[in-house]
C-alpha positions as YAML, in Angstrom:
chain: A
units: angstrom
residues:
- id: 1
  name: UNK
  ca: [-0.03, 0.04, -0.01]
- id: 2
  name: UNK
  ca: [1.29, 3.52, -0.79]
- id: 3
  name: UNK
  ca: [0.61, 6.97, 0.60]
- id: 4
  name: UNK
  ca: [-2.91, 7.57, 1.83]
- id: 5
  name: UNK
  ca: [-3.76, 3.99, 0.93]
- id: 6
  name: UNK
  ca: [-3.74, 4.63, -2.78]
- id: 7
  name: UNK
  ca: [-2.66, 1.60, -4.88]
- id: 8
  name: UNK
  ca: [-3.70, 2.69, -8.27]
- id: 9
  name: UNK
  ca: [-1.85, 5.36, -10.50]
- id: 10
  name: UNK
  ca: [-3.19, 8.78, -10.27]
- id: 11
  name: UNK
  ca: [-3.73, 11.18, -13.23]
- id: 12
  name: UNK
  ca: [-3.20, 14.84, -12.52]
- id: 13
  name: UNK
  ca: [-4.01, 17.70, -15.04]
- id: 14
  name: UNK
  ca: [-2.01, 20.88, -14.23]
- id: 15
  name: UNK
  ca: [-3.66, 23.91, -15.76]
- id: 16
  name: UNK
  ca: [-0.82, 26.47, -15.51]
- id: 17
  name: UNK
  ca: [0.83, 28.72, -17.99]
- id: 18
  name: UNK
  ca: [4.06, 29.22, -16.06]
- id: 19
  name: UNK
  ca: [6.56, 26.42, -16.76]
- id: 20
  name: UNK
  ca: [8.38, 27.18, -13.62]
- id: 21
  name: UNK
  ca: [5.27, 26.67, -11.49]
- id: 22
  name: UNK
  ca: [4.64, 23.38, -13.37]
- id: 23
  name: UNK
  ca: [8.05, 22.27, -12.50]
- id: 24
  name: UNK
  ca: [7.54, 23.28, -8.85]
- id: 25
  name: UNK
  ca: [4.18, 21.42, -8.69]
- id: 26
  name: UNK
  ca: [5.71, 18.30, -10.07]
- id: 27
  name: UNK
  ca: [8.57, 18.57, -7.51]
- id: 28
  name: UNK
  ca: [6.13, 18.80, -4.71]
- id: 29
  name: UNK
  ca: [4.80, 15.36, -5.57]
- id: 30
  name: UNK
  ca: [8.30, 13.81, -6.08]
- id: 31
  name: UNK
  ca: [8.51, 12.27, -2.58]
- id: 32
  name: UNK
  ca: [5.27, 10.41, -2.63]
- id: 33
  name: UNK
  ca: [5.10, 6.63, -3.34]
- id: 34
  name: UNK
  ca: [2.03, 7.21, -5.48]
- id: 35
  name: UNK
  ca: [2.54, 6.58, -9.19]
- id: 36
  name: UNK
  ca: [1.37, 9.98, -10.82]
- id: 37
  name: UNK
  ca: [1.06, 10.80, -14.42]
- id: 38
  name: UNK
  ca: [0.87, 14.59, -15.12]
- id: 39
  name: UNK
  ca: [-0.70, 16.35, -17.94]
- id: 40
  name: UNK
  ca: [-0.28, 20.05, -18.60]
- id: 41
  name: UNK
  ca: [-2.53, 22.51, -20.22]
- id: 42
  name: UNK
  ca: [-1.27, 26.08, -20.54]
- id: 43
  name: UNK
  ca: [-4.46, 27.93, -20.69]
- id: 44
  name: UNK
  ca: [-8.15, 27.48, -19.92]
- id: 45
  name: UNK
  ca: [-9.08, 26.52, -23.54]
- id: 46
  name: UNK
  ca: [-6.47, 23.71, -23.50]
- id: 47
  name: UNK
  ca: [-7.72, 22.55, -20.06]
- id: 48
  name: UNK
  ca: [-11.34, 22.20, -21.30]
- id: 49
  name: UNK
  ca: [-10.30, 20.62, -24.55]
- id: 50
  name: UNK
  ca: [-8.21, 18.08, -22.65]
- id: 51
  name: UNK
  ca: [-11.21, 17.21, -20.44]
- id: 52
  name: UNK
  ca: [-13.66, 17.05, -23.34]
- id: 53
  name: UNK
  ca: [-11.35, 14.70, -25.31]
- id: 54
  name: UNK
  ca: [-10.75, 12.42, -22.35]
- id: 55
  name: UNK
  ca: [-14.51, 12.16, -21.67]
- id: 56
  name: UNK
  ca: [-15.26, 11.58, -25.31]
- id: 57
  name: UNK
  ca: [-12.77, 8.95, -26.17]
- id: 58
  name: UNK
  ca: [-12.99, 6.95, -22.89]
- id: 59
  name: UNK
  ca: [-9.29, 7.65, -22.12]
- id: 60
  name: UNK
  ca: [-8.45, 7.92, -18.49]
- id: 61
  name: UNK
  ca: [-10.19, 11.01, -16.98]
- id: 62
  name: UNK
  ca: [-8.06, 12.91, -14.59]
- id: 63
  name: UNK
  ca: [-8.25, 12.15, -10.85]
- id: 64
  name: UNK
  ca: [-7.42, 15.81, -9.93]
- id: 65
  name: UNK
  ca: [-7.29, 19.21, -11.59]
- id: 66
  name: UNK
  ca: [-4.71, 21.70, -10.23]
- id: 67
  name: UNK
  ca: [-6.02, 25.03, -11.61]
- id: 68
  name: UNK
  ca: [-4.33, 28.43, -11.96]
- id: 69
  name: UNK
  ca: [-6.64, 31.36, -11.97]
- id: 70
  name: UNK
  ca: [-4.59, 33.68, -14.18]
- id: 71
  name: UNK
  ca: [-4.14, 32.06, -17.42]
- id: 72
  name: UNK
  ca: [-4.24, 33.32, -21.02]
- id: 73
  name: UNK
  ca: [-7.22, 33.06, -23.45]
- id: 74
  name: UNK
  ca: [-9.65, 31.56, -20.89]
- id: 75
  name: UNK
  ca: [-8.80, 32.01, -17.27]
- id: 76
  name: UNK
  ca: [-9.37, 29.76, -14.26]
- id: 77
  name: UNK
  ca: [-12.58, 31.40, -13.28]
- id: 78
  name: UNK
  ca: [-14.08, 30.64, -16.76]
- id: 79
  name: UNK
  ca: [-12.87, 26.97, -16.42]
- id: 80
  name: UNK
  ca: [-14.47, 26.73, -13.03]
- id: 81
  name: UNK
  ca: [-17.62, 28.19, -14.39]
- id: 82
  name: UNK
  ca: [-17.87, 25.76, -17.19]
- id: 83
  name: UNK
  ca: [-17.09, 22.82, -15.01]
- id: 84
  name: UNK
  ca: [-19.62, 23.90, -12.45]
- id: 85
  name: UNK
  ca: [-22.42, 24.46, -14.98]
- id: 86
  name: UNK
  ca: [-21.78, 21.57, -17.30]
- id: 87
  name: UNK
  ca: [-23.70, 18.39, -16.76]
- id: 88
  name: UNK
  ca: [-21.41, 16.50, -19.33]
- id: 89
  name: UNK
  ca: [-18.48, 16.40, -16.90]
- id: 90
  name: UNK
  ca: [-18.20, 13.78, -14.21]
- id: 91
  name: UNK
  ca: [-17.35, 15.30, -10.85]
- id: 92
  name: UNK
  ca: [-13.64, 16.26, -10.82]
- id: 93
  name: UNK
  ca: [-11.78, 17.31, -7.83]
- id: 94
  name: UNK
  ca: [-10.43, 20.82, -8.34]
- id: 95
  name: UNK
  ca: [-7.73, 22.53, -6.38]
- id: 96
  name: UNK
  ca: [-7.26, 26.09, -7.17]
- id: 97
  name: UNK
  ca: [-3.52, 27.06, -6.91]
- id: 98
  name: UNK
  ca: [-2.88, 30.81, -7.31]
- id: 99
  name: UNK
  ca: [-0.80, 33.62, -6.02]
- id: 100
  name: UNK
  ca: [-3.98, 35.66, -5.33]
- id: 101
  name: UNK
  ca: [-4.92, 36.20, -1.77]
- id: 102
  name: UNK
  ca: [-7.61, 38.73, -2.75]
- id: 103
  name: UNK
  ca: [-10.93, 38.10, -0.86]
- id: 104
  name: UNK
  ca: [-12.89, 38.67, -3.98]
- id: 105
  name: UNK
  ca: [-10.98, 35.95, -5.92]
- id: 106
  name: UNK
  ca: [-11.46, 33.42, -3.02]
- id: 107
  name: UNK
  ca: [-15.22, 34.17, -2.73]
- id: 108
  name: UNK
  ca: [-15.59, 34.16, -6.62]
- id: 109
  name: UNK
  ca: [-13.79, 30.81, -6.78]
- id: 110
  name: UNK
  ca: [-15.79, 29.10, -4.06]
- id: 111
  name: UNK
  ca: [-18.91, 30.30, -5.57]
- id: 112
  name: UNK
  ca: [-17.99, 27.94, -8.54]
- id: 113
  name: UNK
  ca: [-17.34, 25.12, -6.29]
- id: 114
  name: UNK
  ca: [-13.72, 24.12, -6.38]
- id: 115
  name: UNK
  ca: [-12.67, 21.55, -3.65]
- id: 116
  name: UNK
  ca: [-9.99, 23.84, -2.22]
- id: 117
  name: UNK
  ca: [-8.25, 27.23, -2.78]
- id: 118
  name: UNK
  ca: [-4.51, 27.44, -2.04]
- id: 119
  name: UNK
  ca: [-2.46, 30.64, -2.40]
...
């Protein structure tokens, strides 16, 4: 048995436009015994396209979405809104990872139902 009793591999989608932050996120998971496959989307459009493709072709759907709020083209709020309003997505745990500590960003995010907000 591995960390937290997880025996199966875990797929994590990182929605982040900064390559340095992507690297830091991956490093944060390095010391776990869990087998993790990371996928990266650099903006909100890529994030949603990835999720739609995974759902439509029966490929493994991510077990977790790590979502940056400040991304180009479609930001993290728009991604949260679409996930929250869409009946086509299975429930997906979402952790908002952002540098914003602004109260309005926290409230706006939680109104769109992520599982957690971490700045």
